[in-house]
Amino acid sequence: MTPLKVTLGGMYGRKSCQLLRELASAEPGQIPTFNNDLFDQVIKECTEHQFQLQSLMRKIQDEGLDIQTTRNEDHFGAVVHHLSLIRNKRCLMAYMYNRAEIIQGLRWKLGPVLPQEIQEKLHYLEEEYFKNHSAAIESYMAELDLDLTVDMVPPKDPYIQVKVLDDIGEVLLGDQSATLVRHSVHSLRRTDAEPFISQMDSTEKTAAHGGGYSSEMSVIFYGFTRRRIAESVGS
Amino acid sequence: MGHYYNIDDIIMEEEPILVSFQVGANGVGLLDPSSETNSVEKGAKVDLPFWLAHELFLRQAASVNVPSCYSQKTRKEIQADAACVDLRSRSPYFYELGCKVAPLVGDKTIGSFLRHAFASRYKEALSKAHGAALAKPPKYLTYLTKEESSLFEAARTSMEAFKKWQAGGSRLERASILGRKRKPGIGTHPSSP
């Protein structure tokens, strides 16, 4: 049997835990780049464990012992490999699961199209997952005829004053279109303005959105606080 | 056992524990760095991650030693001045690991020791979190375990949120995922007339 020290570098399960540490050390609300390399290494480690497990079990059987009741050194070796497999599986599953949770949250925070910088961090299957999840939410909202992604707290005034930070161009807002030019101030329906506010600063978004928006999409409240909005609306 | 997908739970179970093998095991020489063959001898003492040590213990294949971070020395330090003990360097999952290890080693004093340590440090952490809300992180923070830092962080952010609410701050913000950088000058827009 080839010594494991060569084929399995480091303590069993070390790499899969490393994968999770990476996820845990990311700043809250951020998603780290999918670590394809390390992920594959863990899968390889699993294959190696399985190989070792099977060869030990074969050895027990070859010696004519009962696989169910034998508790010899080969048995405990096999147990260790078995446990390592289960451990690696748990780590890989947790990695995917926790990333999927973050990705689901992105739909609510950023809308149906992800900015380039975030898309780059996802595995292509995760992008697929995001699209499908997004479609599911959209069809549900269409069924209800209700936009669930708007702010949870009802506004005091349905219109708010916004100041456009960058040229956005003509956009369709509800039943009318508006031209959002840099530094212009508009009174918009709050529900129309919200998506622009949550995407503030993201210049790369334009490419992802394709037509419709000409250059950048960055809008911000003219008055920064709620109190100030009330003032500017009142005056 | 915590939630199957819980990251903290998984990382905590990676903490090393000293075990003595009660049986031999073939094909796993990696576990024992001093072993020259590809197997672990009966009676070998090796450091194993908790997840492996625990399962082997349940199968009566290994006995578990009390980790050094729960030694008499640590206990005396906690008794002297609990808040000033650097628990993170001993184990970032000091309490969680202690709870899991205690039933395996049959040491009934670990439980009450952990409780005493946590209770006396908690008070300190909370008052510091409320007081030093905006100051740069003090050295004290590096002494906290994972659990304690999240408590500290929770206390600090709730204090911040309270102050923001008092001042009537803006509630709509850009999604945090897009990074923290702000366009210069946003905060300096002339306020409305």
PDB file of C-alpha atoms in Angstrom, chain A:
ATOM      1  CA  MET A   1       0.000   0.000   0.000  1.00  0.00           C
ATOM      2  CA  THR A   2       1.374   3.427  -0.860  1.00  0.00           C
ATOM      3  CA  PRO A   3       1.951   5.525   2.223  1.00  0.00           C
ATOM      4  CA  LEU A   4      -0.845   8.040   2.721  1.00  0.00           C
ATOM      5  CA  LYS A   5       1.533  10.764   3.763  1.00  0.00           C
ATOM      6  CA  VAL A   6       2.344  11.237   0.112  1.00  0.00           C
ATOM      7  CA  THR A   7      -1.114  11.075  -1.395  1.00  0.00           C
ATOM      8  CA  LEU A   8      -2.974  12.961   1.312  1.00  0.00           C
ATOM      9  CA  GLY A   9      -0.985  16.018   2.277  1.00  0.00           C
ATOM     10  CA  GLY A  10      -1.741  17.307   5.763  1.00  0.00           C
ATOM     11  CA  MET A  11      -4.161  16.066   8.392  1.00  0.00           C
ATOM     12  CA  TYR A  12      -7.416  14.573   7.156  1.00  0.00           C
ATOM     13  CA  GLY A  13     -10.117  17.149   6.648  1.00  0.00           C
ATOM     14  CA  ARG A  14      -7.708  20.068   6.934  1.00  0.00           C
ATOM     15  CA  LYS A  15      -8.358  21.335   3.422  1.00  0.00           C
ATOM     16  CA  SER A  16     -12.118  21.150   3.591  1.00  0.00           C
ATOM     17  CA  CYS A  17     -12.016  23.117   6.817  1.00  0.00           C
ATOM     18  CA  GLN A  18      -9.766  25.662   5.125  1.00  0.00           C
ATOM     19  CA  LEU A  19     -12.527  26.124   2.565  1.00  0.00           C
ATOM     20  CA  LEU A  20     -14.989  27.046   5.292  1.00  0.00           C
ATOM     21  CA  ARG A  21     -12.544  29.315   7.091  1.00  0.00           C
ATOM     22  CA  GLU A  22     -12.311  31.289   3.879  1.00  0.00           C
ATOM     23  CA  LEU A  23     -16.063  31.722   3.851  1.00  0.00           C
ATOM     24  CA  ALA A  24     -16.157  32.582   7.545  1.00  0.00           C
ATOM     25  CA  SER A  25     -13.426  35.212   7.332  1.00  0.00           C
ATOM     26  CA  ALA A  26     -15.196  37.184   4.607  1.00  0.00           C
ATOM     27  CA  GLU A  27     -16.707  40.440   5.787  1.00  0.00           C
ATOM     28  CA  PRO A  28     -20.367  40.163   6.717  1.00  0.00           C
ATOM     29  CA  GLY A  29     -22.573  40.462   3.644  1.00  0.00           C
ATOM     30  CA  GLN A  30     -19.689  39.769   1.259  1.00  0.00           C
ATOM     31  CA  ILE A  31     -19.205  36.635  -0.774  1.00  0.00           C
ATOM     32  CA  PRO A  32     -15.671  35.385  -1.469  1.00  0.00           C
ATOM     33  CA  THR A  33     -14.678  34.005  -4.850  1.00  0.00           C
ATOM     34  CA  PHE A  34     -15.605  30.351  -5.320  1.00  0.00           C
ATOM     35  CA  ASN A  35     -12.414  28.419  -4.604  1.00  0.00           C
ATOM     36  CA  ASN A  36     -12.474  25.921  -7.421  1.00  0.00           C
ATOM     37  CA  ASP A  37      -8.930  24.759  -6.823  1.00  0.00           C
ATOM     38  CA  LEU A  38      -9.343  23.899  -3.151  1.00  0.00           C
ATOM     39  CA  PHE A  39     -12.779  22.424  -3.792  1.00  0.00           C
ATOM     40  CA  ASP A  40     -11.299  20.020  -6.345  1.00  0.00           C
ATOM     41  CA  GLN A  41      -8.483  19.111  -3.981  1.00  0.00           C
ATOM     42  CA  VAL A  42     -11.009  18.112  -1.331  1.00  0.00           C
ATOM     43  CA  ILE A  43     -12.882  15.992  -3.877  1.00  0.00           C
ATOM     44  CA  LYS A  44      -9.593  14.288  -4.732  1.00  0.00           C
ATOM     45  CA  GLU A  45      -8.968  13.683  -1.043  1.00  0.00           C
ATOM     46  CA  CYS A  46     -12.397  12.067  -0.819  1.00  0.00           C
ATOM     47  CA  THR A  47     -11.596   9.757  -3.714  1.00  0.00           C
ATOM     48  CA  GLU A  48      -8.369   8.782  -2.009  1.00  0.00           C
ATOM     49  CA  HIS A  49     -10.186   8.049   1.266  1.00  0.00           C
ATOM     50  CA  GLN A  50     -12.681   5.911  -0.581  1.00  0.00           C
ATOM     51  CA  PHE A  51      -9.897   4.001  -2.258  1.00  0.00           C
ATOM     52  CA  GLN A  52      -8.152   3.352   1.073  1.00  0.00           C
ATOM     53  CA  LEU A  53     -11.426   2.390   2.722  1.00  0.00           C
ATOM     54  CA  GLN A  54     -12.240  -0.163   0.065  1.00  0.00           C
ATOM     55  CA  SER A  55      -8.782  -1.698   0.079  1.00  0.00           C
ATOM     56  CA  LEU A  56      -8.885  -2.142   3.874  1.00  0.00           C
ATOM     57  CA  MET A  57     -12.322  -3.746   3.672  1.00  0.00           C
ATOM     58  CA  ARG A  58     -11.141  -6.016   0.904  1.00  0.00           C
ATOM     59  CA  LYS A  59      -8.208  -7.030   3.075  1.00  0.00           C
ATOM     60  CA  ILE A  60     -10.545  -8.004   5.918  1.00  0.00           C
ATOM     61  CA  GLN A  61     -12.650 -10.089   3.568  1.00  0.00           C
ATOM     62  CA  ASP A  62      -9.599 -11.707   1.970  1.00  0.00           C
ATOM     63  CA  GLU A  63      -8.516 -12.875   5.406  1.00  0.00           C
ATOM     64  CA  GLY A  64     -11.850 -14.661   5.675  1.00  0.00           C
ATOM     65  CA  LEU A  65     -13.107 -12.481   8.533  1.00  0.00           C
ATOM     66  CA  ASP A  66     -16.663 -11.273   9.021  1.00  0.00           C
ATOM     67  CA  ILE A  67     -16.829  -7.646   7.946  1.00  0.00           C
ATOM     68  CA  GLN A  68     -19.699  -6.953  10.364  1.00  0.00           C
ATOM     69  CA  THR A  69     -18.048  -8.103  13.559  1.00  0.00           C
ATOM     70  CA  THR A  70     -14.319  -7.795  12.965  1.00  0.00           C
ATOM     71  CA  ARG A  71     -12.692  -5.153  15.172  1.00  0.00           C
ATOM     72  CA  ASN A  72      -9.055  -5.469  14.177  1.00  0.00           C
ATOM     73  CA  GLU A  73      -6.538  -2.855  13.114  1.00  0.00           C
ATOM     74  CA  ASP A  74      -7.776  -2.877   9.549  1.00  0.00           C
ATOM     75  CA  HIS A  75     -11.286  -2.203  10.782  1.00  0.00           C
ATOM     76  CA  PHE A  76     -10.251   0.889  12.741  1.00  0.00           C
ATOM     77  CA  GLY A  77      -8.170   2.133   9.835  1.00  0.00           C
ATOM     78  CA  ALA A  78     -11.253   1.824   7.659  1.00  0.00           C
ATOM     79  CA  VAL A  79     -13.312   3.657  10.301  1.00  0.00           C
ATOM     80  CA  VAL A  80     -10.923   6.602  10.224  1.00  0.00           C
ATOM     81  CA  HIS A  81     -11.212   6.849   6.444  1.00  0.00           C
ATOM     82  CA  HIS A  82     -14.959   6.509   6.633  1.00  0.00           C
ATOM     83  CA  LEU A  83     -15.197   9.313   9.209  1.00  0.00           C
ATOM     84  CA  SER A  84     -12.906  11.513   7.149  1.00  0.00           C
ATOM     85  CA  LEU A  85     -15.168  11.018   4.138  1.00  0.00           C
ATOM     86  CA  ILE A  86     -18.204  12.043   6.162  1.00  0.00           C
ATOM     87  CA  ARG A  87     -16.379  15.035   7.544  1.00  0.00           C
ATOM     88  CA  ASN A  88     -15.316  16.209   4.081  1.00  0.00           C
ATOM     89  CA  LYS A  89     -18.830  15.750   2.810  1.00  0.00           C
ATOM     90  CA  ARG A  90     -20.212  17.896   5.609  1.00  0.00           C
ATOM     91  CA  CYS A  91     -17.674  20.638   4.872  1.00  0.00           C
ATOM     92  CA  LEU A  92     -18.380  20.647   1.135  1.00  0.00           C
ATOM     93  CA  MET A  93     -22.136  20.658   1.696  1.00  0.00           C
ATOM     94  CA  ALA A  94     -21.846  23.485   4.221  1.00  0.00           C
ATOM     95  CA  TYR A  95     -19.701  25.470   1.791  1.00  0.00           C
ATOM     96  CA  MET A  96     -22.314  25.200  -0.957  1.00  0.00           C
ATOM     97  CA  TYR A  97     -25.254  25.682   1.393  1.00  0.00           C
ATOM     98  CA  ASN A  98     -23.952  28.819   3.042  1.00  0.00           C
ATOM     99  CA  ARG A  99     -22.959  30.344  -0.274  1.00  0.00           C
ATOM    100  CA  ALA A 100     -26.404  29.561  -1.659  1.00  0.00           C
ATOM    101  CA  GLU A 101     -27.926  31.397   1.311  1.00  0.00           C
ATOM    102  CA  ILE A 102     -25.886  34.501   0.519  1.00  0.00           C
ATOM    103  CA  ILE A 103     -26.761  34.220  -3.175  1.00  0.00           C
ATOM    104  CA  GLN A 104     -30.460  34.052  -2.413  1.00  0.00           C
ATOM    105  CA  GLY A 105     -30.085  37.209  -0.354  1.00  0.00           C
ATOM    106  CA  LEU A 106     -28.483  38.977  -3.313  1.00  0.00           C
ATOM    107  CA  ARG A 107     -31.733  38.770  -5.255  1.00  0.00           C
ATOM    108  CA  TRP A 108     -33.493  40.807  -2.589  1.00  0.00           C
ATOM    109  CA  LYS A 109     -30.724  43.312  -2.163  1.00  0.00           C
ATOM    110  CA  LEU A 110     -29.588  43.870  -5.738  1.00  0.00           C
ATOM    111  CA  GLY A 111     -32.414  42.842  -8.022  1.00  0.00           C
ATOM    112  CA  PRO A 112     -32.536  40.311 -10.846  1.00  0.00           C
ATOM    113  CA  VAL A 113     -29.211  41.186 -12.493  1.00  0.00           C
ATOM    114  CA  LEU A 114     -25.925  40.845 -10.635  1.00  0.00           C
ATOM    115  CA  PRO A 115     -23.101  43.341 -11.119  1.00  0.00           C
ATOM    116  CA  GLN A 116     -20.102  41.990 -13.003  1.00  0.00           C
ATOM    117  CA  GLU A 117     -17.836  42.152  -9.947  1.00  0.00           C
ATOM    118  CA  ILE A 118     -20.094  39.791  -8.047  1.00  0.00           C
ATOM    119  CA  GLN A 119     -20.831  37.491 -10.948  1.00  0.00           C
ATOM    120  CA  GLU A 120     -17.111  36.863 -11.282  1.00  0.00           C
ATOM    121  CA  LYS A 121     -17.023  35.440  -7.776  1.00  0.00           C
ATOM    122  CA  LEU A 122     -19.649  32.803  -8.420  1.00  0.00           C
ATOM    123  CA  HIS A 123     -19.346  29.321  -9.802  1.00  0.00           C
ATOM    124  CA  TYR A 124     -21.313  29.022 -13.047  1.00  0.00           C
ATOM    125  CA  LEU A 125     -23.743  26.676 -11.286  1.00  0.00           C
ATOM    126  CA  GLU A 126     -24.274  29.334  -8.653  1.00  0.00           C
ATOM    127  CA  GLU A 127     -25.098  31.867 -11.366  1.00  0.00           C
ATOM    128  CA  GLU A 128     -27.609  29.382 -12.700  1.00  0.00           C
ATOM    129  CA  TYR A 129     -29.024  28.968  -9.204  1.00  0.00           C
ATOM    130  CA  PHE A 130     -29.343  32.714  -8.832  1.00  0.00           C
ATOM    131  CA  LYS A 131     -31.214  32.988 -12.131  1.00  0.00           C
ATOM    132  CA  ASN A 132     -33.613  30.206 -11.234  1.00  0.00           C
ATOM    133  CA  HIS A 133     -34.188  31.561  -7.747  1.00  0.00           C
ATOM    134  CA  SER A 134     -34.790  34.993  -9.196  1.00  0.00           C
ATOM    135  CA  ALA A 135     -37.271  33.578 -11.715  1.00  0.00           C
ATOM    136  CA  ALA A 136     -39.118  31.767  -8.954  1.00  0.00           C
ATOM    137  CA  ILE A 137     -39.448  34.952  -6.905  1.00  0.00           C
ATOM    138  CA  GLU A 138     -40.572  36.888  -9.955  1.00  0.00           C
ATOM    139  CA  SER A 139     -43.238  34.417 -10.921  1.00  0.00           C
ATOM    140  CA  TYR A 140     -44.478  34.393  -7.341  1.00  0.00           C
ATOM    141  CA  MET A 141     -44.639  38.185  -7.260  1.00  0.00           C
ATOM    142  CA  ALA A 142     -46.394  38.195 -10.629  1.00  0.00           C
ATOM    143  CA  GLU A 143     -48.942  35.782  -9.254  1.00  0.00           C
ATOM    144  CA  LEU A 144     -49.533  37.995  -6.228  1.00  0.00           C
ATOM    145  CA  ASP A 145     -49.340  41.111  -8.370  1.00  0.00           C
ATOM    146  CA  LEU A 146     -47.165  42.668  -5.684  1.00  0.00           C
ATOM    147  CA  ASP A 147     -43.540  43.791  -5.610  1.00  0.00           C
ATOM    148  CA  LEU A 148     -42.102  42.216  -2.472  1.00  0.00           C
ATOM    149  CA  THR A 149     -38.653  43.736  -2.857  1.00  0.00           C
ATOM    150  CA  VAL A 150     -39.606  47.311  -1.978  1.00  0.00           C
ATOM    151  CA  ASP A 151     -38.898  48.853   1.405  1.00  0.00           C
ATOM    152  CA  MET A 152     -40.830  47.163   4.192  1.00  0.00           C
ATOM    153  CA  VAL A 153     -41.790  50.395   5.941  1.00  0.00           C
ATOM    154  CA  PRO A 154     -44.577  52.294   4.175  1.00  0.00           C
ATOM    155  CA  PRO A 155     -43.429  55.772   3.160  1.00  0.00           C
ATOM    156  CA  LYS A 156     -45.125  58.848   4.555  1.00  0.00           C
ATOM    157  CA  ASP A 157     -45.100  60.376   1.116  1.00  0.00           C
ATOM    158  CA  PRO A 158     -45.218  58.212  -2.022  1.00  0.00           C
ATOM    159  CA  TYR A 159     -42.868  60.655  -3.770  1.00  0.00           C
ATOM    160  CA  ILE A 160     -39.328  61.478  -2.784  1.00  0.00           C
ATOM    161  CA  GLN A 161     -36.764  63.957  -3.976  1.00  0.00           C
ATOM    162  CA  VAL A 162     -33.724  62.365  -5.514  1.00  0.00           C
ATOM    163  CA  LYS A 163     -30.607  63.844  -6.951  1.00  0.00           C
ATOM    164  CA  VAL A 164     -28.986  61.986  -9.815  1.00  0.00           C
ATOM    165  CA  LEU A 165     -25.279  61.409  -9.297  1.00  0.00           C
ATOM    166  CA  ASP A 166     -24.397  60.242 -12.775  1.00  0.00           C
ATOM    167  CA  ASP A 167     -25.931  60.290 -16.196  1.00  0.00           C
ATOM    168  CA  ILE A 168     -28.397  57.481 -16.501  1.00  0.00           C
ATOM    169  CA  GLY A 169     -30.374  58.560 -19.533  1.00  0.00           C
ATOM    170  CA  GLU A 170     -33.945  57.770 -20.277  1.00  0.00           C
ATOM    171  CA  VAL A 171     -35.600  55.228 -18.034  1.00  0.00           C
ATOM    172  CA  LEU A 172     -39.108  53.951 -17.843  1.00  0.00           C
ATOM    173  CA  LEU A 173     -40.612  54.680 -14.454  1.00  0.00           C
ATOM    174  CA  GLY A 174     -44.020  53.212 -13.974  1.00  0.00           C
ATOM    175  CA  ASP A 175     -46.177  54.524 -16.790  1.00  0.00           C
ATOM    176  CA  GLN A 176     -43.989  57.448 -17.773  1.00  0.00           C
ATOM    177  CA  SER A 177     -40.417  57.867 -18.846  1.00  0.00           C
ATOM    178  CA  ALA A 178     -37.934  60.264 -17.301  1.00  0.00           C
ATOM    179  CA  THR A 179     -34.508  61.415 -18.382  1.00  0.00           C
ATOM    180  CA  LEU A 180     -32.099  61.165 -15.492  1.00  0.00           C
ATOM    181  CA  VAL A 181     -29.244  63.550 -16.174  1.00  0.00           C
ATOM    182  CA  ARG A 182     -26.377  64.069 -13.809  1.00  0.00           C
ATOM    183  CA  HIS A 183     -27.073  66.546 -10.997  1.00  0.00           C
ATOM    184  CA  SER A 184     -30.714  66.897 -11.961  1.00  0.00           C
ATOM    185  CA  VAL A 185     -33.272  66.690  -9.183  1.00  0.00           C
ATOM    186  CA  HIS A 186     -36.475  64.744  -9.596  1.00  0.00           C
ATOM    187  CA  SER A 187     -39.516  63.954  -7.635  1.00  0.00           C
ATOM    188  CA  LEU A 188     -39.952  60.244  -8.165  1.00  0.00           C
ATOM    189  CA  ARG A 189     -42.219  57.601  -6.841  1.00  0.00           C
ATOM    190  CA  ARG A 190     -40.360  56.028  -3.987  1.00  0.00           C
ATOM    191  CA  THR A 191     -40.820  52.526  -5.383  1.00  0.00           C
ATOM    192  CA  ASP A 192     -39.276  53.651  -8.672  1.00  0.00           C
ATOM    193  CA  ALA A 193     -36.279  55.259  -7.013  1.00  0.00           C
ATOM    194  CA  GLU A 194     -35.414  52.455  -4.583  1.00  0.00           C
ATOM    195  CA  PRO A 195     -33.673  50.136  -7.019  1.00  0.00           C
ATOM    196  CA  PHE A 196     -31.385  52.963  -8.107  1.00  0.00           C
ATOM    197  CA  ILE A 197     -30.508  53.804  -4.544  1.00  0.00           C
ATOM    198  CA  SER A 198     -29.566  50.270  -3.601  1.00  0.00           C
ATOM    199  CA  GLN A 199     -27.326  50.066  -6.667  1.00  0.00           C
ATOM    200  CA  MET A 200     -25.594  53.360  -5.959  1.00  0.00           C
ATOM    201  CA  ASP A 201     -22.045  53.765  -7.246  1.00  0.00           C
ATOM    202  CA  SER A 202     -22.047  50.563  -9.221  1.00  0.00           C
ATOM    203  CA  THR A 203     -20.761  51.745 -12.531  1.00  0.00           C
ATOM    204  CA  GLU A 204     -20.235  48.232 -13.879  1.00  0.00           C
ATOM    205  CA  LYS A 205     -23.902  47.518 -13.671  1.00  0.00           C
ATOM    206  CA  THR A 206     -24.652  49.187 -16.943  1.00  0.00           C
ATOM    207  CA  ALA A 207     -23.055  46.505 -19.031  1.00  0.00           C
ATOM    208  CA  ALA A 208     -24.947  43.837 -17.183  1.00  0.00           C
ATOM    209  CA  HIS A 209     -28.208  45.637 -17.695  1.00  0.00           C
ATOM    210  CA  GLY A 210     -27.672  46.089 -21.398  1.00  0.00           C
ATOM    211  CA  GLY A 211     -29.887  48.601 -23.172  1.00  0.00           C
ATOM    212  CA  GLY A 212     -32.307  50.840 -21.410  1.00  0.00           C
ATOM    213  CA  TYR A 213     -29.763  52.666 -19.308  1.00  0.00           C
ATOM    214  CA  SER A 214     -27.167  54.622 -21.164  1.00  0.00           C
ATOM    215  CA  SER A 215     -24.224  55.065 -18.879  1.00  0.00           C
ATOM    216  CA  GLU A 216     -24.226  54.848 -15.118  1.00  0.00           C
ATOM    217  CA  MET A 217     -27.017  54.265 -12.739  1.00  0.00           C
ATOM    218  CA  SER A 218     -26.438  56.094  -9.538  1.00  0.00           C
ATOM    219  CA  VAL A 219     -29.059  58.023  -7.737  1.00  0.00           C
ATOM    220  CA  ILE A 220     -29.122  59.181  -4.201  1.00  0.00           C
ATOM    221  CA  PHE A 221     -31.533  60.955  -1.952  1.00  0.00           C
ATOM    222  CA  TYR A 222     -31.140  64.655  -2.356  1.00  0.00           C
ATOM    223  CA  GLY A 223     -31.808  65.201   1.287  1.00  0.00           C
ATOM    224  CA  PHE A 224     -29.742  62.623   3.080  1.00  0.00           C
ATOM    225  CA  THR A 225     -31.940  62.126   6.077  1.00  0.00           C
ATOM    226  CA  ARG A 226     -35.619  61.566   6.329  1.00  0.00           C
ATOM    227  CA  ARG A 227     -36.045  64.829   8.140  1.00  0.00           C
ATOM    228  CA  ARG A 228     -34.344  66.731   5.375  1.00  0.00           C
ATOM    229  CA  ILE A 229     -36.520  65.123   2.751  1.00  0.00           C
ATOM    230  CA  ALA A 230     -39.557  66.328   4.605  1.00  0.00           C
ATOM    231  CA  GLU A 231     -38.092  69.811   4.686  1.00  0.00           C
ATOM    232  CA  SER A 232     -37.252  69.955   1.028  1.00  0.00           C
ATOM    233  CA  VAL A 233     -40.609  68.573   0.047  1.00  0.00           C
ATOM    234  CA  GLY A 234     -42.328  71.091   2.295  1.00  0.00           C
ATOM    235  CA  SER A 235     -40.424  74.170   1.182  1.00  0.00           C
TER     236      SER A 235
END
